């Protein structure tokens, strides 16, 4: 193993972050603001989120910001536009950071994707969609990544309480049928003991009867116990598997 | 009917034969070879691994066979935060375990949700599983886990085995 | 849809069979579900694999099984109250997370330069100790997954020594919550530096033993060399960081590129791999541990005396004897505990070289004691995003080797 790898970056090209930010502003002076500085970091505000992919492509190819560190979203609850997207860029060649901010209003609720520029944006944008509800146009696979598919809320919004709200528990945390689901080698969850759950004793035609019986038993239990405990009770709304 | 907790030398026959109650014998076998199903979810899983490592050696108590197969295990140690997304998988795996089975809720998160009172965390695994022993701590020391294992062994020793058999048959 | 890669098969019969199969994309593939409860997925990760025989054609990782809502919790806590939550992010190296978080808050408050040098050296010691601890466990479980169980027990013995050190320093074996904004919770206990030096001498011996068990082990090398190759451009494009990035030949270490704490006063080397495969990442972690031990020795030699906290009562809790006797300190203590340190309005990002990669904290504050938005840029989240690209073309047994070499932690990935 050699000390100097294929790309040696410990010798950085000398250019300041301010020069890079100003050259980006010069290229897009109609939408990019002047660089604002706080604690040694530069932030550029972009007034039109639709121009983001173009600006990011220029930042990557011409200015050398080849590493997208992070994409974040902020909920400015009560302000309009409601959401702010924050992009953190870094360049390995020059070792400088840059922050881009763009606003997305609640009515529009979407922004163009930058996965064409950096492929790491894929999961970051999925997480923003999951947590904040901002859609990304052109994203290859925009679906929830942290909460289960079918979760109805966007948790990081300011009007969503920390303790959460009632929702249906996940059937399977996977929107397509699970592998081998319902097949001859799969147990039925929630049977009263191992013998009844054992796949060998199952007769597939009577599965429906068994499922209904189980659902009724659960309804009885829920009635006896009263309101379920805490947000999102696990057995609420379970339907019999198909 | 209550089992006698100790194996008693009721009478000695031919030198090395011990006569005792069936309950006591079966429970003695069960409690000294509790094979855990480690449901290691978060930080407590690291302490679980440390308990299985050489310093705190859970093997002294017969529980070193940490099979990740629910079919072959006796006690499920829920170590870590159970989220709603994971709760379904935990319940499914618990259902696949063969009787008799027990559950140890290890740590604050598994017992009551811990310090995570948020939208995604199940406030205690006892909402979905019947827990036998709770362990406090964040994470509990390996000695605490071993103490819980000993408490579970004492509980297993008191179980009326024959009554369970009659119910199933 | 899934893109099939052309896989070169040496066997003529298999090639013919593959040519026929390629006409029919559906119905010939098996879907295998790996996880979330799986011994080799290092936590609750679920991967749905589409297999064509033994070879993977599509891999879809599913995360979120350990999502605890840390970022939303942070909006309801003061900065100091959030420190225990940072322990549980990368729970293999909690000291490093603590250091990263308080440094981010100190950057926001603009007091990074006021932190006394003794505190900075101790923080470097904490971070490097956490690095050794994390890599030890990563290697131990990696080797156990690949089949070498003995290594696991060896590395855990060394980790127990680190736990002893942490316990005498902070009170807890791990989940330490040791650092505070503007300093540390307490100073080093007497005799701790001697214990640390003794540990440093012992861990190098154990690293040598581990290397004799693994580095030239035929089975280990066959299972890891040439497996999971990530090119340098891919690594940059997917935002990898830490040993995963350096294994692919990119020489980037935040301790050298953006020096923080006292790393610019210390001598160490950054190991870089060439092939970008699992074997390189393994060698890289061993070498990083040796460099960390080197750093620990230097810190112990250069450790200055003096205070460990910023002498400002509004940021750090004043000493108890003054709190109980003087009015001003009492007020500072009260406000510090109930409302938190008063951070200015603004936003910062701070990236820290964690054992897993770049752990970043983006804090957006509107003033006051609680953050308005705290985003945790977790290295494991980004490192795992390359799996759908990396796994296809490998065999099922390689998945275990690749996951082990990535050394991710789900607590950090899901937050």
Coordinates of N, CA, C and O in Angstrom, one line a residue, chain A residues 9 13 15 20 23-24 27 55-68 89-98 118, chain C residues 236:
Chain A
X9 N -4.1 14.6 -2.9 CA -4.8 15.9 -2.8 C -4.2 16.7 -1.6 O -4.8 17.7 -1.2
X13 N -4.7 23.3 -4.8 CA -4.4 24.5 -5.7 C -4.9 25.7 -4.9 O -5.9 25.7 -4.3
X15 N -6.6 28.7 -4.2 CA -7.7 29.6 -4.7 C -8.6 29.8 -3.5 O -8.8 28.9 -2.7
X20 N -14.0 31.7 -5.7 CA -14.8 30.7 -6.3 C -16.3 31.2 -6.3 O -17.0 31.1 -7.3
X23 N -16.9 33.9 -8.7 CA -16.9 33.6 -10.1 C -18.2 32.8 -10.4 O -18.8 33.0 -11.5
X24 N -18.8 32.1 -9.5 CA -20.1 31.5 -9.7 C -21.1 32.6 -9.8 O -22.1 32.5 -10.6
X27 N -21.1 34.1 -13.2 CA -21.7 33.4 -14.3 C -23.2 33.4 -14.3 O -23.9 33.3 -15.3
X55 N -26.6 25.5 -12.3 CA -25.6 26.2 -11.5 C -24.7 25.1 -10.9 O -23.5 25.2 -10.8
X56 N -25.3 24.0 -10.5 CA -24.5 22.9 -9.9 C -23.6 22.3 -10.9 O -22.4 21.9 -10.6
X57 N -24.0 22.1 -12.1 CA -23.2 21.6 -13.1 C -22.0 22.4 -13.4 O -20.8 22.0 -13.5
X58 N -22.2 23.7 -13.4 CA -21.1 24.7 -13.6 C -20.1 24.6 -12.4 O -18.9 24.6 -12.6
X59 N -20.7 24.6 -11.2 CA -19.9 24.5 -10.0 C -19.0 23.3 -10.0 O -17.9 23.3 -9.6
X60 N -19.6 22.2 -10.5 CA -18.8 20.9 -10.5 C -17.7 21.0 -11.6 O -16.5 20.7 -11.3
X61 N -18.1 21.3 -12.8 CA -17.2 21.2 -13.9 C -16.1 22.3 -14.0 O -14.9 22.1 -14.1
X62 N -16.6 23.5 -13.8 CA -15.7 24.6 -14.0 C -15.0 25.0 -12.7 O -13.8 25.5 -12.8
X63 N -15.7 24.9 -11.6 CA -15.1 25.4 -10.4 C -14.5 24.3 -9.5 O -14.0 24.6 -8.5
X64 N -14.7 23.1 -9.9 CA -14.0 22.0 -9.2 C -14.7 21.5 -8.0 O -14.1 20.9 -7.1
X65 N -16.0 21.8 -7.8 CA -16.7 21.3 -6.6 C -17.2 20.0 -6.9 O -18.4 19.8 -7.3
X66 N -16.4 19.0 -6.8 CA -16.8 17.6 -7.2 C -17.4 16.8 -6.1 O -17.8 15.6 -6.4
X67 N -17.5 17.3 -4.9 CA -18.0 16.5 -3.8 C -19.2 17.2 -3.2 O -19.1 18.3 -2.7
X68 N -20.4 16.6 -3.4 CA -21.6 17.1 -2.7 C -21.6 16.5 -1.3 O -21.8 15.4 -1.1
X89 N -21.2 22.1 -0.8 CA -20.3 21.6 -1.8 C -18.9 21.7 -1.3 O -18.5 22.6 -0.5
X90 N -18.0 20.8 -1.8 CA -16.6 20.8 -1.4 C -15.8 20.4 -2.7 O -16.3 19.6 -3.5
X91 N -14.7 20.9 -2.8 CA -13.8 20.6 -3.9 C -12.5 19.9 -3.4 O -11.8 20.5 -2.6
X92 N -12.3 18.7 -3.9 CA -11.0 18.0 -3.5 C -9.8 18.7 -4.0 O -8.8 18.7 -3.4
X93 N -9.9 19.4 -5.2 CA -8.7 20.0 -5.7 C -8.3 21.2 -5.0 O -7.1 21.4 -4.8
X94 N -9.2 22.0 -4.5 CA -8.8 23.2 -3.8 C -9.2 23.2 -2.4 O -8.8 24.2 -1.6
X95 N -10.0 22.3 -1.9 CA -10.2 22.2 -0.4 C -11.1 23.3 0.1 O -10.9 23.8 1.2
X96 N -12.0 23.8 -0.7 CA -12.9 24.9 -0.3 C -14.3 24.5 -0.2 O -14.8 23.7 -1.0
X97 N -15.0 25.0 0.8 CA -16.5 24.7 0.9 C -17.3 25.8 0.3 O -16.8 27.0 0.2
X98 N -18.5 25.5 -0.1 CA -19.4 26.5 -0.5 C -20.8 26.0 -0.2 O -21.1 24.8 -0.2
X118 N -24.3 15.1 -9.3 CA -23.6 14.2 -8.4 C -24.5 13.0 -8.0 O -25.7 13.3 -7.6
Chain C
X236 N -15.9 9.5 -5.4 CA -16.1 11.0 -5.3 C -17.5 11.3 -5.6 O -18.2 12.1 -5.0

